Coordinates of N, CA and C in Angstrom, one line a residue:
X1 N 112.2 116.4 92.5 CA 111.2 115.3 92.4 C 112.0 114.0 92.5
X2 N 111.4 112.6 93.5 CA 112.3 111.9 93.1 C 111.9 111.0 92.5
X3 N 112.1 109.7 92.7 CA 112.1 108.9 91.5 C 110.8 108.6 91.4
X4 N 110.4 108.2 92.8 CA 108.8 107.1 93.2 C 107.9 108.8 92.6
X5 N 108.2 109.9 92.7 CA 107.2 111.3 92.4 C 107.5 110.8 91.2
X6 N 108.3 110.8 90.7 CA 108.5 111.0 88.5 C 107.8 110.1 87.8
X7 N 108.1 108.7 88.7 CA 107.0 107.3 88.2 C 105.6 107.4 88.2
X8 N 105.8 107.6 89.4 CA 104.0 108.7 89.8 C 103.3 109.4 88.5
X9 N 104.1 110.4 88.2 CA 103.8 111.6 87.2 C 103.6 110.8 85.8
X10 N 104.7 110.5 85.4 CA 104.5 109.3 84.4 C 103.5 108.5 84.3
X11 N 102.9 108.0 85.6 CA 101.9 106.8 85.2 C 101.2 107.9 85.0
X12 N 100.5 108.5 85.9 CA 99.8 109.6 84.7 C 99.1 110.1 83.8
X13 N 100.8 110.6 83.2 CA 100.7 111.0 82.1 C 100.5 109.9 80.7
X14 N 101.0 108.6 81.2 CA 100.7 107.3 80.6 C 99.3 107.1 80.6
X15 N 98.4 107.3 81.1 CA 97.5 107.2 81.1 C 96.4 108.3 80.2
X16 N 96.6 109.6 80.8 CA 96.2 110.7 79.5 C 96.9 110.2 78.2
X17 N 98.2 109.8 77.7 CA 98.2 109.3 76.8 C 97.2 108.6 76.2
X18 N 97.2 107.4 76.6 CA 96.0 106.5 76.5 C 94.6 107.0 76.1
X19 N 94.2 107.7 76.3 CA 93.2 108.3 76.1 C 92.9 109.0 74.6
X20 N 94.1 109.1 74.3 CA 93.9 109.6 72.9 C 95.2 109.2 71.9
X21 N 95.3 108.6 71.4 CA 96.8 107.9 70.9 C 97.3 109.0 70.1
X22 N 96.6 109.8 69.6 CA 97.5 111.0 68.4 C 98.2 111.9 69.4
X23 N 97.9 111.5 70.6 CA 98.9 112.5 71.5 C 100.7 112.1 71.2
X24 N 101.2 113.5 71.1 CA 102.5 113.2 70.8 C 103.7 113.5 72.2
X25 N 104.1 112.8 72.7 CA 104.9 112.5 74.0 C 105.0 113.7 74.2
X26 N 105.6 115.2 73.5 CA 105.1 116.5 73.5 C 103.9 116.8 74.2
X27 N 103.1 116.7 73.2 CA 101.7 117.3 73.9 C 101.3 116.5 75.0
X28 N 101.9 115.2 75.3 CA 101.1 114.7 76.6 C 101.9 115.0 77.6
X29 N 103.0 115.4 77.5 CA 104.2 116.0 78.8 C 103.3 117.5 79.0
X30 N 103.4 118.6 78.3 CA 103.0 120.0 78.2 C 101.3 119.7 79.0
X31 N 100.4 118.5 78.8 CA 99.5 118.7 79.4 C 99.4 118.3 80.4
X32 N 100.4 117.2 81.1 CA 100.7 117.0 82.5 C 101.2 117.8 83.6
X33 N 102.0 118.5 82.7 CA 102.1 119.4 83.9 C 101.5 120.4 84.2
X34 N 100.5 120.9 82.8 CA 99.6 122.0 83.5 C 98.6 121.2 83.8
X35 N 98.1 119.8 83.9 CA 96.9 119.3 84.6 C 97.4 119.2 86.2
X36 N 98.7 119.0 86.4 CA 99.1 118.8 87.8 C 100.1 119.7 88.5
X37 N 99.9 120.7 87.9 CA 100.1 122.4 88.2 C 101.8 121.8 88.6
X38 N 102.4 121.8 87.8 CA 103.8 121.1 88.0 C 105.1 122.3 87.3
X39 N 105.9 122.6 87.6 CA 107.4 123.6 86.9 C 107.2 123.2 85.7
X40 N 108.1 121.9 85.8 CA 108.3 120.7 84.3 C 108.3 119.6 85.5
X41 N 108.6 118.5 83.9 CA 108.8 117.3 84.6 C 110.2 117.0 84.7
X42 N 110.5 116.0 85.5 CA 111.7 115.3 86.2 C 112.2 115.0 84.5
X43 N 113.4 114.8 84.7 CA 114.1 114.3 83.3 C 113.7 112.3 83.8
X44 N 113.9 111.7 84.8 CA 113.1 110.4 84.8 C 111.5 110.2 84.5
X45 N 110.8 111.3 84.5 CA 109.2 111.4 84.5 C 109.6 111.4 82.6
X46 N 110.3 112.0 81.9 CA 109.9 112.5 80.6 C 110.7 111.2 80.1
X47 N 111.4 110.2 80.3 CA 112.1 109.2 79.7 C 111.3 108.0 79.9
X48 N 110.3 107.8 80.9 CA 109.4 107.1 81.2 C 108.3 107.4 80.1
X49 N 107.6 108.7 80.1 CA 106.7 109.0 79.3 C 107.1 108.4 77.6
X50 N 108.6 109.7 77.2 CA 108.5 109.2 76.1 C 108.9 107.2 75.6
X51 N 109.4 107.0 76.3 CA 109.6 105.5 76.4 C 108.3 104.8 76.3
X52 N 107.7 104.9 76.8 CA 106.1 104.0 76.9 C 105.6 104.4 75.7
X53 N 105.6 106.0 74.9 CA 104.6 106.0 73.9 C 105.4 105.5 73.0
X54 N 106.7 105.5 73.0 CA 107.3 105.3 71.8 C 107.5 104.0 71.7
X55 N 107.2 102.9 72.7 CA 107.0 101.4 72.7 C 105.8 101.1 73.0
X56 N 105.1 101.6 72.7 CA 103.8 101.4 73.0 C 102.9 100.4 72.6
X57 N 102.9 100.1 71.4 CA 102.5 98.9 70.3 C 103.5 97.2 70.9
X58 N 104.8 97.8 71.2 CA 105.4 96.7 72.1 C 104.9 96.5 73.0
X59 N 104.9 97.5 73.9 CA 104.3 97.0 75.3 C 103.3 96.2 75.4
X60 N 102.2 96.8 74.7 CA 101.2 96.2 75.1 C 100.6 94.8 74.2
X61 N 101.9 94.5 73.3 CA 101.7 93.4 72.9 C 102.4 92.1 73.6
X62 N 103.1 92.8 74.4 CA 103.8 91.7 75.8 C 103.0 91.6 76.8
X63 N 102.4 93.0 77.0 CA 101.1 92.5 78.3 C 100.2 91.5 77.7
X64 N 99.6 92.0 76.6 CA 98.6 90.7 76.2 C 98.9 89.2 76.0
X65 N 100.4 89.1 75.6 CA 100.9 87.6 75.1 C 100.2 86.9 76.2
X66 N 100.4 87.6 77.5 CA 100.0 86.9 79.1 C 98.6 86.9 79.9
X67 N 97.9 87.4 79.0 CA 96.3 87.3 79.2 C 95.8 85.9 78.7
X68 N 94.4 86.0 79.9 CA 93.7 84.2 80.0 C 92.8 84.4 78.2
X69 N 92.8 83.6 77.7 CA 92.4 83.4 76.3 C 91.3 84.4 76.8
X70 N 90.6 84.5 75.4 CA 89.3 85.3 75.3 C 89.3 86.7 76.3
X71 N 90.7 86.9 76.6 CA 91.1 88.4 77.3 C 91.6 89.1 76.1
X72 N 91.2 90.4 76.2 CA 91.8 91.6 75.4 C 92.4 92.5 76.0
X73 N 93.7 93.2 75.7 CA 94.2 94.6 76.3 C 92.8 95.5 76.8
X74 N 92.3 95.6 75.7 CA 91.3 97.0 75.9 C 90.3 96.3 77.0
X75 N 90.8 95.2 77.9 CA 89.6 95.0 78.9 C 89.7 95.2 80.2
X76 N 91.2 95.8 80.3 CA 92.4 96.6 81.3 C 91.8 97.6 81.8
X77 N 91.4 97.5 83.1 CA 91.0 98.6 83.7 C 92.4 99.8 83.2
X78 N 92.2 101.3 82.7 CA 92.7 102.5 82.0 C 94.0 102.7 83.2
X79 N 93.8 103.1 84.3 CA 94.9 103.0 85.3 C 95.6 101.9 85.3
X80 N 95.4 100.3 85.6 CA 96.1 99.3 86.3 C 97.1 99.7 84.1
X81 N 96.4 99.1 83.3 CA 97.2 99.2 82.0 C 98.5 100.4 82.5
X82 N 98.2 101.2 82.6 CA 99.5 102.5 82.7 C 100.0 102.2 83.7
X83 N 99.4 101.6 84.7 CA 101.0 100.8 85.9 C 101.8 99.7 84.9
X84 N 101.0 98.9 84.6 CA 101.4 97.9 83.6 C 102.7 98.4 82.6
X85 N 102.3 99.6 82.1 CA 102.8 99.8 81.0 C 104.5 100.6 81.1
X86 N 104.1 101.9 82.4 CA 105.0 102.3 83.2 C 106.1 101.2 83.6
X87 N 105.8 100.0 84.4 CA 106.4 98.9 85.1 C 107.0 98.4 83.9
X88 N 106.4 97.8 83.0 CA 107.3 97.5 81.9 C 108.3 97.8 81.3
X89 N 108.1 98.8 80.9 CA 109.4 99.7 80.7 C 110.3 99.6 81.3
X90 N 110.1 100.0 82.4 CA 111.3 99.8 83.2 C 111.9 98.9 83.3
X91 N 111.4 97.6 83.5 CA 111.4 96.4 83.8 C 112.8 96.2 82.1
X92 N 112.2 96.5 81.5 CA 112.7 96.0 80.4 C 114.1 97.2 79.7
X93 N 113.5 98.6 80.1 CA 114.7 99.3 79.7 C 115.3 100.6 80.4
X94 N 114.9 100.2 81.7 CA 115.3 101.6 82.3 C 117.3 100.9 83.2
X95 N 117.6 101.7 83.1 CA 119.0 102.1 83.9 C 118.8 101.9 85.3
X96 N 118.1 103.0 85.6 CA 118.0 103.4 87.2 C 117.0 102.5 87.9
X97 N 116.8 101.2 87.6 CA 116.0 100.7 88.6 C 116.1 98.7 88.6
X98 N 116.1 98.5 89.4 CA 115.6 96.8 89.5 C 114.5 96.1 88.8
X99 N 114.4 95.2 88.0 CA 113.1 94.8 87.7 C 112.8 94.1 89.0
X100 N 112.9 94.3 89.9 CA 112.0 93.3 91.0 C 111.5 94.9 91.7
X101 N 112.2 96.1 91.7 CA 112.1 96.9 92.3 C 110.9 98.0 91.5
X102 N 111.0 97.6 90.1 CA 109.8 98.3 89.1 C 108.7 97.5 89.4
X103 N 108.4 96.0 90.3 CA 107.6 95.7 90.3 C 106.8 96.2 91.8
X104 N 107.6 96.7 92.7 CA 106.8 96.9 94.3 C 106.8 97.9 94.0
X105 N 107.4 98.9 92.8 CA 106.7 100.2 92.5 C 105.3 100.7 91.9
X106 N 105.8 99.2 91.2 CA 104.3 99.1 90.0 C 102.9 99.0 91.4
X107 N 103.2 97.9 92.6 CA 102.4 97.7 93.8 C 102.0 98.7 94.6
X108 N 102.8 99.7 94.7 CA 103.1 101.3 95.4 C 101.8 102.1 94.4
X109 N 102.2 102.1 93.1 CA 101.5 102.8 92.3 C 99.6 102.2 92.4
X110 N 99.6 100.9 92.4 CA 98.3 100.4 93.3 C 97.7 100.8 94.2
X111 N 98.2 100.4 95.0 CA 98.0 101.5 96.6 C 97.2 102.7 96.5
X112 N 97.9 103.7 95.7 CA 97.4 104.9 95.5 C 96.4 105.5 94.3
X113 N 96.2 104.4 93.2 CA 95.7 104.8 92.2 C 95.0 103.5 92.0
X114 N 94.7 102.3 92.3 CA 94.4 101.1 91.4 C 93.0 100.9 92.4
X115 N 91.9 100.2 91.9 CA 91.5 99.4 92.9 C 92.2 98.4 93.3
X116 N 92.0 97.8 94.7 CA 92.9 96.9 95.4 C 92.9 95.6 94.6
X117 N 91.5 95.2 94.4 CA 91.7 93.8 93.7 C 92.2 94.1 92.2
X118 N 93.1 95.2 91.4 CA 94.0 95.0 90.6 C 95.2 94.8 91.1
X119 N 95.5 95.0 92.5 CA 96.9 94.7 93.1 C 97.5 92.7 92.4
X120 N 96.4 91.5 92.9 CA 97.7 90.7 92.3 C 97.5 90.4 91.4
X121 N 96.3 91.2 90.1 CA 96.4 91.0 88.8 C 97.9 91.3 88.4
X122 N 98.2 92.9 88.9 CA 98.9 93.6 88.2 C 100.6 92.8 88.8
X123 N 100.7 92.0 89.8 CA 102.0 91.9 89.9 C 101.9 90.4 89.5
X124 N 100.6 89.2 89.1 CA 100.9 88.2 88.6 C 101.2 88.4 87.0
X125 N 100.6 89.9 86.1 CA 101.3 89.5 84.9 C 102.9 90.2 85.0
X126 N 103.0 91.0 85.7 CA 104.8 91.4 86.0 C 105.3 90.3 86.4
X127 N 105.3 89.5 87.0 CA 106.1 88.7 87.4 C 106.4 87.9 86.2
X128 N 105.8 87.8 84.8 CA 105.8 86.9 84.0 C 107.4 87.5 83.2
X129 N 107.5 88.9 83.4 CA 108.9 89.5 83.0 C 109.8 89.4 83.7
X130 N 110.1 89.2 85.1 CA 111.4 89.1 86.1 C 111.8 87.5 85.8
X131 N 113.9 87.9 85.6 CA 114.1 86.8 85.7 C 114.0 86.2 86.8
X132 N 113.9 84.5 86.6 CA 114.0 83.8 87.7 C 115.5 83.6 88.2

């Protein structure tokens, strides 16, 4: 699997997260891959996962600092939030990747899962993380 498949899988599984917050980075790995008839996951897919749930309360308190007043997280279309959330991470703690390069993945991850018109929501609040 490679990296853009792991990111893939992750957003995801970031997403079934979401859905139920007492899921434990455990049970939401074990249910992604039998929801996506998968071996296991990538060791990138499971450092993403556990990384998001286990900053999870961070994350999404940095996505919102960047929302238009009278916006809430929970008004995040369920998918574009898990690009969001995926992309952050990275952006902020992954090794193997560029923050400019976590963001045309976070755009990639659009493409295939987002409505379109979440495309320059989701790269105008990323951009608010890449240095200048």
């Amino acid at each position: 699997m490679n990296q853009h498949q792991s990111r893939r899988v992750a957003m995801q599984a970031v997403y079934l997260a979401n859905q139920d917050v007492k899921y434990s980075a455990a049970e939401v790995e074990a249910k992604t891959v039998a929801m996506l008839d998968l071996k296991e996951l990538s060791a990138y897919a499971k450092e993403i996962i556990e990384g998001v749930i286990e900053k999870r309360d961070e994350l999404k308190g940095e996505l919102a600092s960047f929302l238009k007043k009278n916006w809430r997280i929970n008004r995040i279309n369920q998918i574009s939030l898990a690009i969001l959330e995926v992309a952050l991470y990275e952006i902020k703690y992954s090794k193997e990747i560029e923050p400019k390069a976590a963001v045309n993945e976070a755009l990639n991850l659009c493409d295939e899962f987002a409505d379109p018109k979440s495309k320059p929501f989701i790269n105008g609040m990323l951009a608010n993380f890449i240095q200048k």
